[in-house]
Tab-separated table of C-alpha atoms and ligand atoms in Angstrom:
chain	number	residue	atom	x	y	z
A	1	MET	CA	108.584	51.372	97.479
A	2	SER	CA	106.050	51.690	94.639
A	3	ILE	CA	108.106	50.965	91.521
A	4	THR	CA	106.191	49.012	88.876
A	5	THR	CA	108.293	46.207	87.472
A	6	ILE	CA	108.272	46.233	83.695
A	7	GLU	CA	110.251	44.216	81.181
A	8	SER	CA	113.649	45.976	81.099
A	9	PRO	CA	115.544	46.403	77.795
A	10	PHE	CA	118.837	46.611	79.743
A	11	THR	CA	121.130	43.671	80.372
A	12	GLU	CA	121.656	42.263	83.845
A	13	ALA	CA	125.227	43.601	83.838
A	14	GLU	CA	124.069	47.122	82.866
A	15	THR	CA	121.415	47.074	85.569
A	16	GLU	CA	123.848	45.826	88.198
A	17	LYS	CA	126.389	48.538	87.313
A	18	GLU	CA	123.661	51.189	87.564
A	19	ALA	CA	122.450	49.784	90.912
A	20	GLU	CA	126.005	50.028	92.244
A	21	ARG	CA	126.329	53.618	90.961
A	22	LEU	CA	123.096	54.539	92.776
A	23	LEU	CA	124.068	52.701	95.947
A	24	ALA	CA	127.391	54.552	96.206
A	25	ARG	CA	125.362	57.771	96.614
A	26	LEU	CA	122.076	56.713	98.200
A	27	MET	CA	123.576	54.446	100.891
A	28	HIS	CA	124.357	57.594	102.876
A	29	VAL	CA	120.721	58.724	103.070
A	30	GLU	CA	119.642	58.246	106.673
A	31	CYS	CA	117.010	60.910	107.126
A	32	ASP	CA	114.564	59.323	104.664
A	33	SER	CA	112.256	57.158	106.750
A	34	ARG	CA	110.065	56.541	103.681
A	35	LYS	CA	112.653	54.294	101.993
A	36	SER	CA	115.737	52.458	102.969
A	37	TRP	CA	118.458	52.339	100.346
A	38	ASN	CA	120.361	49.068	99.893
A	39	ILE	CA	121.509	47.105	96.846
A	40	ASP	CA	118.042	45.520	96.425
A	41	THR	CA	116.148	48.823	96.428
A	42	CYS	CA	118.781	50.287	94.088
A	43	ARG	CA	118.290	47.278	91.764
A	44	GLU	CA	114.568	48.058	91.717
A	45	VAL	CA	115.051	51.649	90.507
A	46	ALA	CA	118.102	51.016	88.268
A	47	PRO	CA	116.051	50.045	85.144
A	48	LEU	CA	114.103	53.298	85.510
A	49	THR	CA	117.139	55.560	85.921
A	50	LEU	CA	118.793	53.813	82.952
A	51	GLU	CA	115.662	54.320	80.856
A	52	ILE	CA	115.335	58.002	81.851
A	53	ASN	CA	119.004	58.720	81.153
A	54	GLN	CA	118.622	57.132	77.711
A	55	LEU	CA	115.388	59.045	77.031
A	56	LYS	CA	117.131	62.315	77.915
A	57	LYS	CA	119.584	61.750	75.061
A	58	GLU	CA	116.923	60.644	72.582
A	59	LYS	CA	114.657	63.594	73.406
A	60	ASP	CA	117.438	66.218	73.835
A	61	ALA	CA	116.191	66.943	77.342
A	62	VAL	CA	117.774	68.254	80.526
A	63	ILE	CA	116.427	67.517	83.972
A	64	LEU	CA	116.579	70.314	86.527
A	65	ALA	CA	115.818	69.174	90.080
A	66	HIS	CA	115.280	71.253	93.188
A	67	SER	CA	117.217	70.027	96.246
A	68	TYR	CA	113.921	69.148	97.977
A	69	VAL	CA	112.933	66.334	95.582
A	70	GLU	CA	113.664	62.656	96.269
A	71	PRO	CA	117.376	61.708	96.284
A	72	GLU	CA	116.950	59.002	93.614
A	73	ILE	CA	115.913	61.815	91.242
A	74	ILE	CA	118.798	64.094	92.236
A	75	TYR	CA	121.503	61.425	92.130
A	76	GLY	CA	119.902	59.128	89.570
A	77	VAL	CA	118.807	61.348	86.698
A	78	ALA	CA	119.154	65.107	87.333
A	79	ASP	CA	121.582	67.102	85.206
A	80	TYR	CA	121.542	69.988	87.665
A	81	SER	CA	120.187	70.242	91.178
A	82	GLY	CA	120.204	73.190	93.506
A	83	ASP	CA	118.238	76.160	94.782
A	84	SER	CA	115.773	78.325	92.875
A	85	TYR	CA	118.426	80.871	91.888
A	86	MET	CA	120.897	78.320	90.562
A	87	LEU	CA	118.160	76.456	88.678
A	88	SER	CA	116.822	79.642	87.100
A	89	LEU	CA	120.352	80.377	85.821
A	90	LYS	CA	120.604	76.833	84.451
A	91	ALA	CA	117.204	77.215	82.778
A	92	LYS	CA	118.376	80.457	81.158
A	93	GLU	CA	121.543	78.774	79.853
A	94	ALA	CA	119.841	75.512	78.857
A	95	ASN	CA	120.429	74.712	75.267
A	96	ALA	CA	118.125	71.723	75.171
A	97	LYS	CA	114.932	71.115	73.240
A	98	ARG	CA	113.154	70.012	76.434
A	99	ILE	CA	113.464	70.896	80.103
A	100	VAL	CA	111.931	68.539	82.660
A	101	PHE	CA	111.553	70.551	85.846
A	102	SER	CA	111.461	68.291	88.863
A	103	GLY	CA	110.349	70.725	91.537
A	104	VAL	CA	107.093	72.642	91.661
A	105	VAL	CA	105.064	74.365	88.953
A	106	PHE	CA	106.197	77.966	89.617
A	107	MET	CA	109.814	76.815	89.098
A	108	ALA	CA	108.937	75.257	85.742
A	109	GLU	CA	107.102	78.448	84.798
A	110	THR	CA	110.265	80.397	85.627
A	111	ALA	CA	112.242	78.052	83.373
A	112	LYS	CA	109.748	78.669	80.547
A	113	ILE	CA	109.987	82.452	81.083
A	114	LEU	CA	113.768	82.219	80.697
A	115	SER	CA	113.944	79.536	77.983
A	116	PRO	CA	110.850	80.151	75.828
A	117	GLN	CA	112.249	78.134	72.921
A	118	ALA	CA	112.320	74.955	75.017
A	119	GLU	CA	109.411	72.656	75.754
A	120	VAL	CA	109.203	72.845	79.564
A	121	VAL	CA	107.350	70.038	81.294
A	122	VAL	CA	106.494	69.104	84.883
A	123	PRO	CA	106.217	65.537	86.192
A	124	ASP	CA	103.062	66.443	88.159
A	125	SER	CA	100.923	69.464	87.298
A	126	ASN	CA	99.424	69.433	90.820
A	127	SER	CA	102.792	70.272	92.371
A	128	GLY	CA	101.797	73.746	93.477
A	129	CYS	CA	103.233	75.856	96.281
A	130	SER	CA	101.292	77.521	99.102
A	131	LEU	CA	103.223	80.753	98.535
A	132	ALA	CA	102.799	80.941	94.764
A	133	ASP	CA	99.139	79.956	95.074
A	134	SER	CA	98.412	82.660	97.691
A	135	LEU	CA	98.427	85.625	95.308
A	136	THR	CA	96.900	86.350	91.892
A	137	GLY	CA	97.988	89.039	89.450
A	138	GLU	CA	94.676	90.802	90.037
A	139	LYS	CA	95.145	90.905	93.817
A	140	LEU	CA	98.665	92.291	93.317
A	141	ARG	CA	97.298	95.039	91.042
A	142	GLU	CA	94.941	96.029	93.896
A	143	LEU	CA	97.857	96.113	96.356
A	144	LYS	CA	99.896	98.231	93.931
A	145	ALA	CA	97.007	100.689	93.706
A	146	ALA	CA	96.931	100.879	97.533
A	147	TYR	CA	100.725	101.542	97.690
A	148	PRO	CA	101.425	103.577	94.530
A	149	GLU	CA	104.831	104.832	95.735
A	150	ALA	CA	106.187	101.403	96.663
A	151	GLY	CA	108.887	99.486	94.818
A	152	VAL	CA	107.342	96.102	94.005
A	153	VAL	CA	109.496	93.073	94.793
A	154	CYS	CA	108.244	89.547	94.279
A	155	TYR	CA	109.721	86.368	95.660
A	156	ILE	CA	110.420	83.816	92.926
A	157	ASN	CA	107.822	81.548	94.619
A	158	SER	CA	105.076	83.337	92.670
A	159	THR	CA	103.127	82.839	89.456
A	160	ALA	CA	104.221	84.291	86.097
A	161	GLU	CA	101.238	86.679	86.363
A	162	VAL	CA	102.588	88.053	89.648
A	163	LYS	CA	106.154	88.268	88.318
A	164	ALA	CA	104.826	90.279	85.361
A	165	GLU	CA	103.506	92.911	87.821
A	166	CYS	CA	106.791	93.341	89.729
A	167	ASP	CA	109.747	95.690	89.396
A	168	VAL	CA	112.132	92.926	90.382
A	169	CYS	CA	112.008	89.266	91.320
A	170	VAL	CA	114.184	87.852	94.141
A	171	THR	CA	115.119	84.455	95.516
A	172	SER	CA	116.053	83.551	99.078
A	173	SER	CA	119.727	83.859	98.042
A	174	ASN	CA	119.589	87.547	97.041
A	175	VAL	CA	116.469	88.993	98.722
A	176	TYR	CA	118.238	91.172	101.321
A	177	LYS	CA	120.786	92.538	98.847
A	178	ILE	CA	118.128	93.467	96.294
A	179	VAL	CA	115.641	94.991	98.756
A	180	ALA	CA	118.494	97.047	100.268
A	181	ALA	CA	119.432	98.337	96.791
A	182	MET	CA	115.889	99.372	95.801
A	183	PRO	CA	115.609	103.152	95.338
A	184	GLN	CA	112.201	103.385	97.075
A	185	LYS	CA	111.854	103.593	100.844
A	186	GLN	CA	108.538	101.731	100.768
A	187	ILE	CA	108.700	98.166	99.419
A	188	LEU	CA	105.698	96.027	98.570
A	189	PHE	CA	107.129	92.539	99.042
A	190	VAL	CA	104.943	89.616	97.910
A	191	PRO	CA	103.747	86.935	98.507
A	192	ASP	CA	105.610	85.768	101.673
A	193	ARG	CA	104.516	87.529	104.861
A	194	LEU	CA	107.139	85.732	106.992
A	195	MET	CA	109.988	86.550	104.628
A	196	ALA	CA	108.757	90.174	104.732
A	197	ASP	CA	109.149	90.035	108.553
A	198	ASN	CA	112.684	88.719	108.120
A	199	ILE	CA	113.502	91.476	105.602
A	200	ARG	CA	112.298	94.111	108.102
A	201	VAL	CA	114.622	92.685	110.773
A	202	GLU	CA	117.574	92.480	108.383
A	203	MET	CA	117.109	96.034	107.052
A	204	LYS	CA	117.018	97.310	110.643
A	205	ARG	CA	120.169	95.334	111.454
A	206	LEU	CA	121.898	96.855	108.414
A	207	GLY	CA	120.696	100.353	109.384
A	208	ILE	CA	118.747	100.721	106.115
A	209	ASP	CA	115.528	102.700	106.362
A	210	LYS	CA	112.832	100.705	104.545
A	211	GLU	CA	109.130	100.276	105.091
A	212	ILE	CA	108.116	96.740	104.094
A	213	VAL	CA	104.475	95.945	103.332
A	214	SER	CA	103.366	92.508	102.235
A	215	SER	CA	100.546	90.184	101.234
A	216	ASP	CA	99.507	87.239	103.380
A	217	GLY	CA	101.120	84.071	101.996
A	218	THR	CA	103.219	81.608	103.980
A	219	CYS	CA	105.035	78.381	103.161
A	220	ILE	CA	103.075	75.502	104.697
A	221	VAL	CA	106.363	73.756	105.476
A	222	HIS	CA	108.515	76.563	106.876
A	223	ASP	CA	105.739	78.213	108.915
A	224	GLN	CA	105.370	75.016	110.990
A	225	PHE	CA	108.594	74.915	113.010
A	226	ASP	CA	108.303	75.313	116.781
A	227	PRO	CA	110.857	77.704	118.337
A	228	ASN	CA	110.755	75.714	121.618
A	229	LEU	CA	112.383	72.833	119.752
A	230	ILE	CA	115.515	74.961	119.264
A	231	ALA	CA	116.019	75.668	122.984
A	232	GLU	CA	115.332	72.025	123.916
A	233	SER	CA	117.683	70.705	121.254
A	234	ARG	CA	120.488	73.090	122.199
A	235	GLU	CA	120.278	71.751	125.756
A	236	ASN	CA	120.331	68.120	124.639
A	237	PHE	CA	123.004	68.518	121.952
A	238	PRO	CA	125.780	70.899	123.070
A	239	GLY	CA	127.520	72.570	120.133
A	240	LEU	CA	124.433	72.147	117.922
A	241	LYS	CA	124.135	74.529	114.962
A	242	VAL	CA	120.631	75.459	113.849
A	243	VAL	CA	120.057	76.308	110.209
A	244	SER	CA	116.848	77.773	108.771
A	245	HIS	CA	115.304	79.295	105.659
A	246	PRO	CA	114.038	82.914	105.458
A	247	GLU	CA	110.520	81.512	104.847
A	248	CYS	CA	110.495	80.565	108.581
A	249	THR	CA	109.038	82.809	111.279
A	250	MET	CA	111.191	85.503	112.916
A	251	GLU	CA	111.098	83.426	116.120
A	252	ILE	CA	112.902	80.642	114.250
A	253	THR	CA	115.313	82.732	112.182
A	254	GLY	CA	116.166	84.880	115.234
A	255	LYS	CA	117.295	81.768	117.116
A	256	SER	CA	119.202	80.215	114.185
A	257	ASP	CA	122.960	80.167	113.678
A	258	TYR	CA	122.527	80.540	109.919
A	259	VAL	CA	119.603	81.672	107.765
A	260	GLY	CA	119.727	81.342	103.993
A	261	SER	CA	118.593	79.795	100.740
A	262	THR	CA	118.717	76.044	100.260
A	263	GLY	CA	122.059	76.504	98.452
A	264	GLY	CA	123.347	78.762	101.253
A	265	MET	CA	122.283	76.333	103.995
A	266	MET	CA	124.004	73.456	102.231
A	267	LYS	CA	127.239	75.427	101.864
A	268	TYR	CA	127.124	76.550	105.502
A	269	VAL	CA	126.719	72.999	106.846
A	270	LYS	CA	129.428	71.613	104.554
A	271	GLU	CA	131.879	74.323	105.595
A	272	THR	CA	131.088	74.469	109.333
A	273	GLU	CA	132.602	72.258	112.017
A	274	ALA	CA	129.968	71.264	114.551
A	275	PRO	CA	129.018	67.997	116.281
A	276	TYR	CA	125.363	68.258	115.186
A	277	PHE	CA	123.159	70.282	112.867
A	278	MET	CA	119.401	70.799	112.976
A	279	MET	CA	117.927	71.864	109.638
A	280	LEU	CA	114.624	73.702	109.875
A	281	THR	CA	113.722	73.230	106.250
A	282	GLU	CA	112.554	70.493	103.883
A	283	CYS	CA	114.081	67.050	104.550
A	284	GLY	CA	115.352	66.681	100.971
A	285	LEU	CA	118.123	69.130	101.773
A	286	VAL	CA	119.274	67.054	104.746
A	287	GLU	CA	119.411	64.006	102.466
A	288	ARG	CA	121.543	65.913	99.950
A	289	ILE	CA	124.090	66.796	102.618
A	290	GLU	CA	124.053	63.228	103.968
A	291	VAL	CA	125.034	62.043	100.486
A	292	GLU	CA	127.617	64.738	99.777
A	293	SER	CA	129.098	65.136	103.284
A	294	PRO	CA	128.382	61.807	105.013
A	295	GLU	CA	130.472	62.781	108.051
A	296	LYS	CA	127.895	65.415	109.124
A	297	ARG	CA	125.452	64.486	111.910
A	298	PHE	CA	121.862	65.727	112.011
A	299	ILE	CA	119.220	65.740	114.683
A	300	SER	CA	115.609	65.537	113.556
A	301	GLY	CA	113.619	68.670	112.857
A	302	CYS	CA	113.086	68.876	109.085
A	303	LYS	CA	109.639	68.529	107.436
A	304	LEU	CA	108.337	67.295	104.083
A	305	CYS	CA	106.868	69.480	101.338
A	306	PRO	CA	103.910	67.527	99.905
A	307	PHE	CA	104.260	69.339	96.568
A	308	MET	CA	107.958	68.550	96.082
A	309	LYS	CA	107.238	64.939	97.029
A	310	MET	CA	104.770	64.621	94.103
A	311	ASN	CA	107.839	64.135	91.883
A	312	SER	CA	108.876	60.546	91.153
A	313	LEU	CA	111.108	58.671	88.719
A	314	GLU	CA	108.076	57.054	87.106
A	315	LYS	CA	106.398	60.404	86.451
A	316	ILE	CA	109.666	61.752	85.005
A	317	ARG	CA	109.932	58.725	82.687
A	318	ASP	CA	106.303	59.144	81.579
A	319	VAL	CA	106.551	62.883	80.947
A	320	LEU	CA	109.682	62.314	78.857
A	321	ILE	CA	107.947	59.670	76.740
A	322	ALA	CA	104.735	61.625	76.094
A	323	PRO	CA	103.729	64.694	78.126
A	324	ARG	CA	100.017	65.273	78.666
A	325	PRO	CA	98.836	68.820	77.830
A	326	ASP	CA	98.524	69.684	81.556
A	327	GLN	CA	102.220	68.847	82.036
A	328	VAL	CA	103.455	71.294	79.375
A	329	ILE	CA	104.019	74.879	80.566
A	330	GLU	CA	102.419	77.402	78.206
A	331	LEU	CA	102.669	81.160	78.707
A	332	GLU	CA	101.136	83.968	76.718
A	333	GLU	CA	104.066	85.848	75.076
A	334	THR	CA	103.346	89.401	76.354
A	335	LEU	CA	102.957	88.073	79.896
A	336	ARG	CA	106.166	86.033	79.528
A	337	GLN	CA	108.145	89.074	78.378
A	338	LYS	CA	106.870	91.187	81.280
A	339	ALA	CA	107.723	88.430	83.770
A	340	ALA	CA	111.160	87.993	82.148
A	341	ARG	CA	111.935	91.671	82.798
A	342	SER	CA	111.573	91.224	86.570
A	343	ILE	CA	113.836	88.151	86.523
A	344	ASP	CA	116.432	89.817	84.278
A	345	ARG	CA	116.479	92.740	86.709
A	346	MET	CA	117.198	90.219	89.485
A	347	PHE	CA	120.168	88.835	87.519
A	348	GLU	CA	121.462	92.411	87.035
A	349	MET	CA	121.080	93.305	90.725
A	350	SER	CA	122.421	90.097	92.312
B	401	13P	P1	115.278	78.178	97.549
B	401	13P	O1	115.103	79.375	96.695
B	401	13P	O2	116.095	78.470	98.764
B	401	13P	O3	115.745	77.035	96.760
B	401	13P	O4	113.854	77.799	98.160
B	401	13P	C1	112.774	77.468	97.389
B	401	13P	C2	111.675	76.987	98.196
B	401	13P	O5	110.639	76.643	97.702
B	401	13P	C3	111.884	76.935	99.636
B	401	13P	O6	110.770	76.443	100.264
B	402	SF4	FE1	106.355	76.103	98.354
B	402	SF4	FE2	107.046	75.726	100.883
B	402	SF4	FE3	106.991	73.641	99.244
B	402	SF4	FE4	108.915	75.528	99.003
B	402	SF4	S1	108.611	74.125	100.688
B	402	SF4	S2	107.699	74.623	97.340
B	402	SF4	S3	107.742	77.376	99.546
B	402	SF4	S4	105.228	74.900	99.848
């Protein structure tokens, strides 16, 4: 564990109480092979979580954390944690002077689009996303020119420039509903090619006549799962339920018992009786369920997102004290307003 020990302004009793608060949650984390949580490791991070929680008050800041970030962030300092849809709603409602977005840069950009009055900062400005980084606004304008009749739908995992070019933005929690409700038959869905495949399958299943065209992005985490693992695991673990995200390939989603957003997957596992679950998504979500429903049993299968894992308590503390210019999200106002229209349309349609 790489926590720098600094002189703590908190008393021993305060630190011990905080370590016990953390341990009550983090002791359930089993999936995380990078750290093992016990009272000593909780004592190491307690001064930092105390400092961050104090800084939040002093700086009038809220911390929004995606479910994929480290559990000490989610259970130690986050005010809200959840999926992209839930966090975009929280960003819209946030009444704070500052928003620290512990996730990836496109999520912080979305928060800035929805809460322009707030200073929105990211703990690490290199926390990109292979989907968001796969498509520029210029490339999307070329695609729109090639498909002039198409309704343009963009996944929230996209840049503000791309969102500004779309008719409507979607997240994994409302994508099928919104695509189904679009008036156009032809839909240009960007930037996730695998999610576009899943939309095609779902529209066919629903008997809705849509032609889905896409760009060529994929999530470097969700495009990695091997469908053979599902068959093998079902043989070895009778009663197993397989859960996946719509960023996975059709071969994976077609063999899954449940496919949905990170929020949807979490709800499904919590509400479903099964001896074992295999989660074909980022490991942070497994850790969240281990903490919140410790009776659930998981078999291995999840993978790590290198971008989400760039977040740390130390970086959150530092960005709260004094953000560097690269950590502050800035958007040109006309672009922001155009991007906000596609997100507002999502809120109306979901
Ligand atoms: P959710 O919208 O389901 O939270 O997913 C975001 C994401 O980046 C998944 O890889
Ligand atoms: Fe992007 Fe995939 Fe990481 Fe989600 S898991 S932030 S889609 S790279």
